[in-house]
Amino acid sequence: MVQYNFKKITVVPSGKDFIDIILSRTQRQTPTVVHKGYAISRLRQFYMRKVKYTQQNFHEKLSTVIEEFPRLDDIHPFYGDLLHVLYNKDHYKLALGQVNTARNLISKIAKDYVKLLKYGDSLYRCKSLKVAALGRMCTVIKRIGPSLAYLEQIRQHMARLPSIDPNTRTILICGYPNVGKSSFINKITRADVDVQPYAFTTKSLFVGHTDYKYLRYQVIDTPGILDRPFEDRNIIEMCSITALAHLRAAVLFFLDISGSCGYSIAQQAALFHSIKSLFMNKPLIIVCNKTDLQPLEGISEEDKKLVMEMKAEAMKTVIGQGGEPTNGDGVLLTMSTLTEEGVIAVKNAACERLLDQRVELKMKSKKINDCLNRFHVAIPKPRDQKERPPCIPQSVLEAKAKQAAQMAEKEKRKTEKDLEDENGGAGVYSANLRKNYILANDEWKDDVLPEILDGHNVYDFIDPDILQRLEELEEEEGMRQAEEENEDFKMDGEELTPEEQAALAEIRKKKSLLIREHRMKKSTAESRPTVPRKFDKDRKFTTERMGRQLSALGLDPSLAINRARGRSLSRRGRKRERSLDKGDNDAGDAMDMDVDQQNKKLRIRSRSRSRSKSRPPGEVAPGEGFKDSAQKVKALKLAKKSVKKRNKDARRGEADRVIPSLKPKHLFSGKRSIGKTQRR
């Protein structure tokens, strides 16, 4: 069986793209470096290779175009006529002929210039001949540019054509526009054909597939046909005529007996008689659609007479012995695609009629004789009158009975989902959560639990030992509080003198005040601006205030005041003095000097002492975890030794910066590093 798949046709490039593809490939696939110092034979071979390679590429591409497009004389007549209707086979053949002529011309040009290149006497002469050869080839391709564009449009349209097998079992639907053809194919197949309440909604052939008796049937929906001369029909109608003429199929002629399609029964009958020659030797069924609007019995006598005449014509297509119609069933059927009444009956009748015809034709063919002599049907004969019923073992019967009982029990048991479906579905049915309660009496399951009984809260008496447990909790809480009181240390005033008690009270008061101020500052820290001390009008933090507070506590404030003044940097005319080293032997002499000489000498000695006073590497600092300096030196040596091998290998880690290649090949290689595409 021949399958036609027009979607596999290669894209046809335009004339300019064709030239760019071929010349770019020639530039990339052939050598490009040549010098005038080469031998003349090498120069000739260099340019002859370019001309031959270009000709071969043109020949391959054009041959692909010619071979992949179907030849109208070699394919099935249905597709031949369909392509002729859609694209005009004269234009189609002319375009392919021009491509074939261009292919031959390019081969001839290459042959002529290769002959001339054999006698080239210089680099300039050979290069000029190569340029002329490639230029003439490109000129030929430019001249067939319109034909290439036309073939590309045909390829795109052919790729959208439905894949129809002309030799398989086919059901063909035809009739006037808007009589329900597309609605019928949507009902019996999975096709999705657009259905609208106006004429000529279907503008091309649509294909769907359905099954009947384990066989696949192809259903074709054709555009509507109008009753007018053959020459006046447009391309849309000619698609239907082509399908009716060439496909061996069961034909369903749809008849709108309600007249809602805009055409009367008389007009539809006239169309039937005008195209009845296309129904010869094909199973034909008259389908009266839209019976929900107008039943067949309710039409007028004239219309009924026309319908009977069409039925008589359809009876002639019934295959019988001697060519006479023997069975009139399934010739005139009624249905409604809206209510789906009679839709399956129409499909089954069409499939059965088509199957009978195909079987009858095969039985009449010569091939059946070659097949029948290979078959032998053996029918057994009884040897006596004794009945021999089937013997089934008892274990099998018991297993079947047990399985049947389990299935019956499973069917009897209703799940919550079944109950939900029976009682209104989700949102209506509410599951009873109490039906599985284990109580002394099943009648108590649905009783309402009271909240107040005899003036008491029922939940207070659910646990009979609740008062005892409450006492135990209170005792445990008391014990914990006593333990916490013993653990906390609070200073009592009984052990202190009256002066110490007054100082303790002052300290506690001050502490609570500071905590309160800190909390206030913390709560307003984001919105409170920072005020320099010189703008602080309250002067809360001063040395005089600190001195008074320390004196009130009985402490000497002189050391604290001197230390605060020594560290202050905001006082004018006073520099921060360097603190002397405790181990300095000259500290006593320095104190005898005046202030200026003292500061100058301290600066000089501090600079000279900055390096000498630093700690050596082996000295142990507090908190480093070494026992002595020897242990620290040994640890440093082991650390250096451990990293020595790694440093020697100089391994790169994942975090190290890596440049894989300083000169990437795709950026620094190729024959066309400069210039544009046009400069070849």
Short mmCIF file of N, CA and C in Angstrom, two decimals, residues 407-485:
data_model
loop_
_atom_site.label_atom_id
_atom_site.label_comp_id
_atom_site.label_asym_id
_atom_site.label_seq_id
_atom_site.Cartn_x
_atom_site.Cartn_y
_atom_site.Cartn_z
N MET A 407 -17.14 -11.86 45.29
CA MET A 407 -17.57 -10.75 44.43
C MET A 407 -18.93 -10.23 44.86
N ALA A 408 -19.84 -11.15 45.23
CA ALA A 408 -21.17 -10.71 45.68
C ALA A 408 -21.08 -9.91 46.97
N GLU A 409 -20.22 -10.39 47.89
CA GLU A 409 -20.05 -9.66 49.15
C GLU A 409 -19.44 -8.28 48.93
N LYS A 410 -18.49 -8.27 47.99
CA LYS A 410 -17.86 -6.98 47.69
C LYS A 410 -18.85 -6.02 47.07
N GLU A 411 -19.76 -6.55 46.25
CA GLU A 411 -20.76 -5.67 45.65
C GLU A 411 -21.77 -5.20 46.68
N LYS A 412 -22.08 -6.06 47.70
CA LYS A 412 -23.05 -5.65 48.72
C LYS A 412 -22.49 -4.55 49.60
N ARG A 413 -21.21 -4.63 49.94
CA ARG A 413 -20.61 -3.65 50.84
C ARG A 413 -20.52 -2.29 50.15
N LYS A 414 -21.03 -1.29 50.81
CA LYS A 414 -21.04 0.06 50.25
C LYS A 414 -19.99 0.90 50.95
N THR A 415 -19.20 1.55 50.18
CA THR A 415 -18.18 2.45 50.72
C THR A 415 -18.77 3.83 50.94
N GLU A 416 -17.99 4.68 51.58
CA GLU A 416 -18.43 6.05 51.80
C GLU A 416 -18.65 6.78 50.48
N LYS A 417 -17.83 6.43 49.45
CA LYS A 417 -18.00 7.05 48.14
C LYS A 417 -19.34 6.67 47.53
N ASP A 418 -19.72 5.38 47.67
CA ASP A 418 -21.02 4.95 47.16
C ASP A 418 -22.16 5.66 47.88
N LEU A 419 -22.04 5.75 49.20
CA LEU A 419 -23.08 6.45 49.96
C LEU A 419 -23.17 7.92 49.57
N GLU A 420 -22.01 8.53 49.31
CA GLU A 420 -22.00 9.94 48.90
C GLU A 420 -22.70 10.12 47.56
N ASP A 421 -22.42 9.20 46.61
CA ASP A 421 -23.07 9.31 45.30
C ASP A 421 -24.57 9.09 45.40
N GLU A 422 -25.01 8.19 46.29
CA GLU A 422 -26.44 7.91 46.42
C GLU A 422 -27.19 9.04 47.10
N ASN A 423 -26.52 9.81 47.96
CA ASN A 423 -27.21 10.83 48.77
C ASN A 423 -26.91 12.25 48.32
N GLY A 424 -26.69 12.44 47.05
CA GLY A 424 -26.58 13.81 46.53
C GLY A 424 -25.20 14.25 46.14
N GLY A 425 -24.16 13.48 46.43
CA GLY A 425 -22.82 13.83 46.00
C GLY A 425 -22.09 14.73 46.99
N ALA A 426 -20.91 15.19 46.58
CA ALA A 426 -20.08 16.03 47.44
C ALA A 426 -20.76 17.36 47.70
N GLY A 427 -20.66 17.83 48.94
CA GLY A 427 -21.29 19.10 49.30
C GLY A 427 -22.70 18.93 49.84
N VAL A 428 -23.32 17.80 49.56
CA VAL A 428 -24.68 17.53 50.06
C VAL A 428 -24.64 16.44 51.13
N TYR A 429 -23.90 15.38 50.85
CA TYR A 429 -23.81 14.26 51.79
C TYR A 429 -22.78 14.56 52.87
N SER A 430 -23.14 14.30 54.12
CA SER A 430 -22.24 14.49 55.25
C SER A 430 -22.02 13.13 55.91
N ALA A 431 -20.76 12.72 56.00
CA ALA A 431 -20.44 11.40 56.55
C ALA A 431 -20.74 11.36 58.04
N ASN A 432 -21.29 10.23 58.52
CA ASN A 432 -21.60 10.02 59.94
C ASN A 432 -20.35 9.47 60.62
N LEU A 433 -19.71 10.28 61.44
CA LEU A 433 -18.48 9.87 62.11
C LEU A 433 -18.73 9.03 63.36
N ARG A 434 -19.99 8.94 63.81
CA ARG A 434 -20.29 8.21 65.06
C ARG A 434 -20.72 6.77 64.82
N LYS A 435 -20.89 6.37 63.56
CA LYS A 435 -21.47 5.06 63.31
C LYS A 435 -20.52 3.92 63.70
N ASN A 436 -19.24 4.20 63.89
CA ASN A 436 -18.29 3.17 64.28
C ASN A 436 -17.93 3.23 65.76
N TYR A 437 -18.65 4.05 66.55
CA TYR A 437 -18.40 4.10 67.99
C TYR A 437 -18.71 2.73 68.62
N ILE A 438 -17.92 2.34 69.58
CA ILE A 438 -18.14 1.07 70.30
C ILE A 438 -18.80 1.42 71.63
N LEU A 439 -20.11 1.23 71.71
CA LEU A 439 -20.88 1.55 72.91
C LEU A 439 -21.65 0.31 73.36
N ALA A 440 -22.15 0.37 74.60
CA ALA A 440 -22.92 -0.76 75.12
C ALA A 440 -24.22 -0.93 74.35
N ASN A 441 -24.78 0.16 73.90
CA ASN A 441 -26.02 0.11 73.13
C ASN A 441 -25.82 0.94 71.86
N ASP A 442 -26.11 0.34 70.70
CA ASP A 442 -25.92 1.05 69.43
C ASP A 442 -26.86 2.23 69.28
N GLU A 443 -27.96 2.25 70.04
CA GLU A 443 -28.90 3.36 69.94
C GLU A 443 -28.31 4.64 70.51
N TRP A 444 -27.27 4.54 71.33
CA TRP A 444 -26.68 5.74 71.94
C TRP A 444 -25.77 6.51 70.99
N LYS A 445 -25.46 5.93 69.80
CA LYS A 445 -24.47 6.55 68.91
C LYS A 445 -24.90 7.94 68.44
N ASP A 446 -26.18 8.10 68.17
CA ASP A 446 -26.66 9.36 67.62
C ASP A 446 -27.20 10.30 68.69
N ASP A 447 -27.04 9.97 69.99
CA ASP A 447 -27.51 10.86 71.05
C ASP A 447 -26.65 12.11 71.09
N VAL A 448 -27.30 13.23 71.45
CA VAL A 448 -26.60 14.50 71.55
C VAL A 448 -25.98 14.61 72.94
N LEU A 449 -24.68 14.91 73.03
CA LEU A 449 -23.99 15.01 74.31
C LEU A 449 -24.31 16.36 74.95
N PRO A 450 -24.94 16.40 76.15
CA PRO A 450 -25.29 17.70 76.77
C PRO A 450 -24.05 18.39 77.32
N GLU A 451 -24.11 19.73 77.36
CA GLU A 451 -23.01 20.52 77.91
C GLU A 451 -23.23 20.85 79.39
N ILE A 452 -24.48 21.16 79.77
CA ILE A 452 -24.82 21.51 81.15
C ILE A 452 -25.83 20.48 81.65
N LEU A 453 -25.55 19.89 82.80
CA LEU A 453 -26.45 18.89 83.39
C LEU A 453 -26.54 19.15 84.89
N ASP A 454 -27.78 19.39 85.36
CA ASP A 454 -28.03 19.68 86.78
C ASP A 454 -27.22 20.88 87.25
N GLY A 455 -27.05 21.86 86.39
CA GLY A 455 -26.34 23.08 86.78
C GLY A 455 -24.84 22.98 86.79
N HIS A 456 -24.28 21.87 86.34
CA HIS A 456 -22.83 21.68 86.32
C HIS A 456 -22.36 21.47 84.88
N ASN A 457 -21.10 21.85 84.67
CA ASN A 457 -20.48 21.63 83.36
C ASN A 457 -20.14 20.14 83.23
N VAL A 458 -20.63 19.51 82.19
CA VAL A 458 -20.45 18.06 82.02
C VAL A 458 -18.97 17.71 81.87
N TYR A 459 -18.21 18.57 81.19
CA TYR A 459 -16.81 18.24 80.94
C TYR A 459 -15.97 18.24 82.21
N ASP A 460 -16.48 18.87 83.30
CA ASP A 460 -15.74 18.84 84.56
C ASP A 460 -15.78 17.46 85.21
N PHE A 461 -16.74 16.62 84.81
CA PHE A 461 -16.91 15.32 85.46
C PHE A 461 -16.59 14.16 84.52
N ILE A 462 -15.97 14.49 83.41
CA ILE A 462 -15.60 13.40 82.50
C ILE A 462 -14.51 12.55 83.13
N ASP A 463 -13.50 13.21 83.82
CA ASP A 463 -12.43 12.49 84.49
C ASP A 463 -12.78 12.40 85.98
N PRO A 464 -13.01 11.22 86.52
CA PRO A 464 -13.41 11.14 87.96
C PRO A 464 -12.29 11.53 88.91
N ASP A 465 -11.03 11.42 88.49
CA ASP A 465 -9.89 11.73 89.38
C ASP A 465 -9.33 13.12 89.13
N ILE A 466 -10.13 14.03 88.58
CA ILE A 466 -9.60 15.33 88.19
C ILE A 466 -9.19 16.16 89.40
N LEU A 467 -9.93 16.07 90.55
CA LEU A 467 -9.59 16.85 91.74
C LEU A 467 -8.28 16.35 92.36
N GLN A 468 -8.10 15.04 92.37
CA GLN A 468 -6.87 14.48 92.92
C GLN A 468 -5.66 14.91 92.09
N ARG A 469 -5.82 14.89 90.77
CA ARG A 469 -4.71 15.31 89.90
C ARG A 469 -4.42 16.79 90.05
N LEU A 470 -5.46 17.59 90.31
CA LEU A 470 -5.25 19.02 90.52
C LEU A 470 -4.44 19.26 91.79
N GLU A 471 -4.73 18.52 92.86
CA GLU A 471 -3.96 18.66 94.10
C GLU A 471 -2.50 18.26 93.89
N GLU A 472 -2.29 17.18 93.14
CA GLU A 472 -0.92 16.76 92.88
C GLU A 472 -0.15 17.82 92.11
N LEU A 473 -0.79 18.47 91.13
CA LEU A 473 -0.14 19.53 90.36
C LEU A 473 0.20 20.72 91.25
N GLU A 474 -0.72 21.08 92.18
CA GLU A 474 -0.46 22.22 93.07
C GLU A 474 0.71 21.92 94.00
N GLU A 475 0.77 20.68 94.52
CA GLU A 475 1.89 20.32 95.39
C GLU A 475 3.22 20.37 94.62
N GLU A 476 3.21 19.86 93.42
CA GLU A 476 4.44 19.88 92.61
C GLU A 476 4.87 21.31 92.32
N GLU A 477 3.91 22.20 92.05
CA GLU A 477 4.25 23.60 91.79
C GLU A 477 4.84 24.26 93.03
N GLY A 478 4.28 23.96 94.21
CA GLY A 478 4.82 24.53 95.44
C GLY A 478 6.24 24.07 95.71
N MET A 479 6.51 22.79 95.45
CA MET A 479 7.87 22.28 95.66
C MET A 479 8.87 22.96 94.72
N ARG A 480 8.47 23.18 93.50
CA ARG A 480 9.37 23.85 92.55
C ARG A 480 9.65 25.28 92.97
N GLN A 481 8.65 25.98 93.44
CA GLN A 481 8.87 27.36 93.88
C GLN A 481 9.81 27.41 95.08
N ALA A 482 9.68 26.46 96.01
CA ALA A 482 10.56 26.43 97.18
C ALA A 482 12.00 26.18 96.76
N GLU A 483 12.19 25.28 95.80
CA GLU A 483 13.55 25.01 95.34
C GLU A 483 14.16 26.25 94.68
N GLU A 484 13.37 26.97 93.91
CA GLU A 484 13.89 28.18 93.26
C GLU A 484 14.26 29.25 94.29
N GLU A 485 13.47 29.37 95.38
CA GLU A 485 13.79 30.35 96.41
C GLU A 485 15.10 30.01 97.11
#
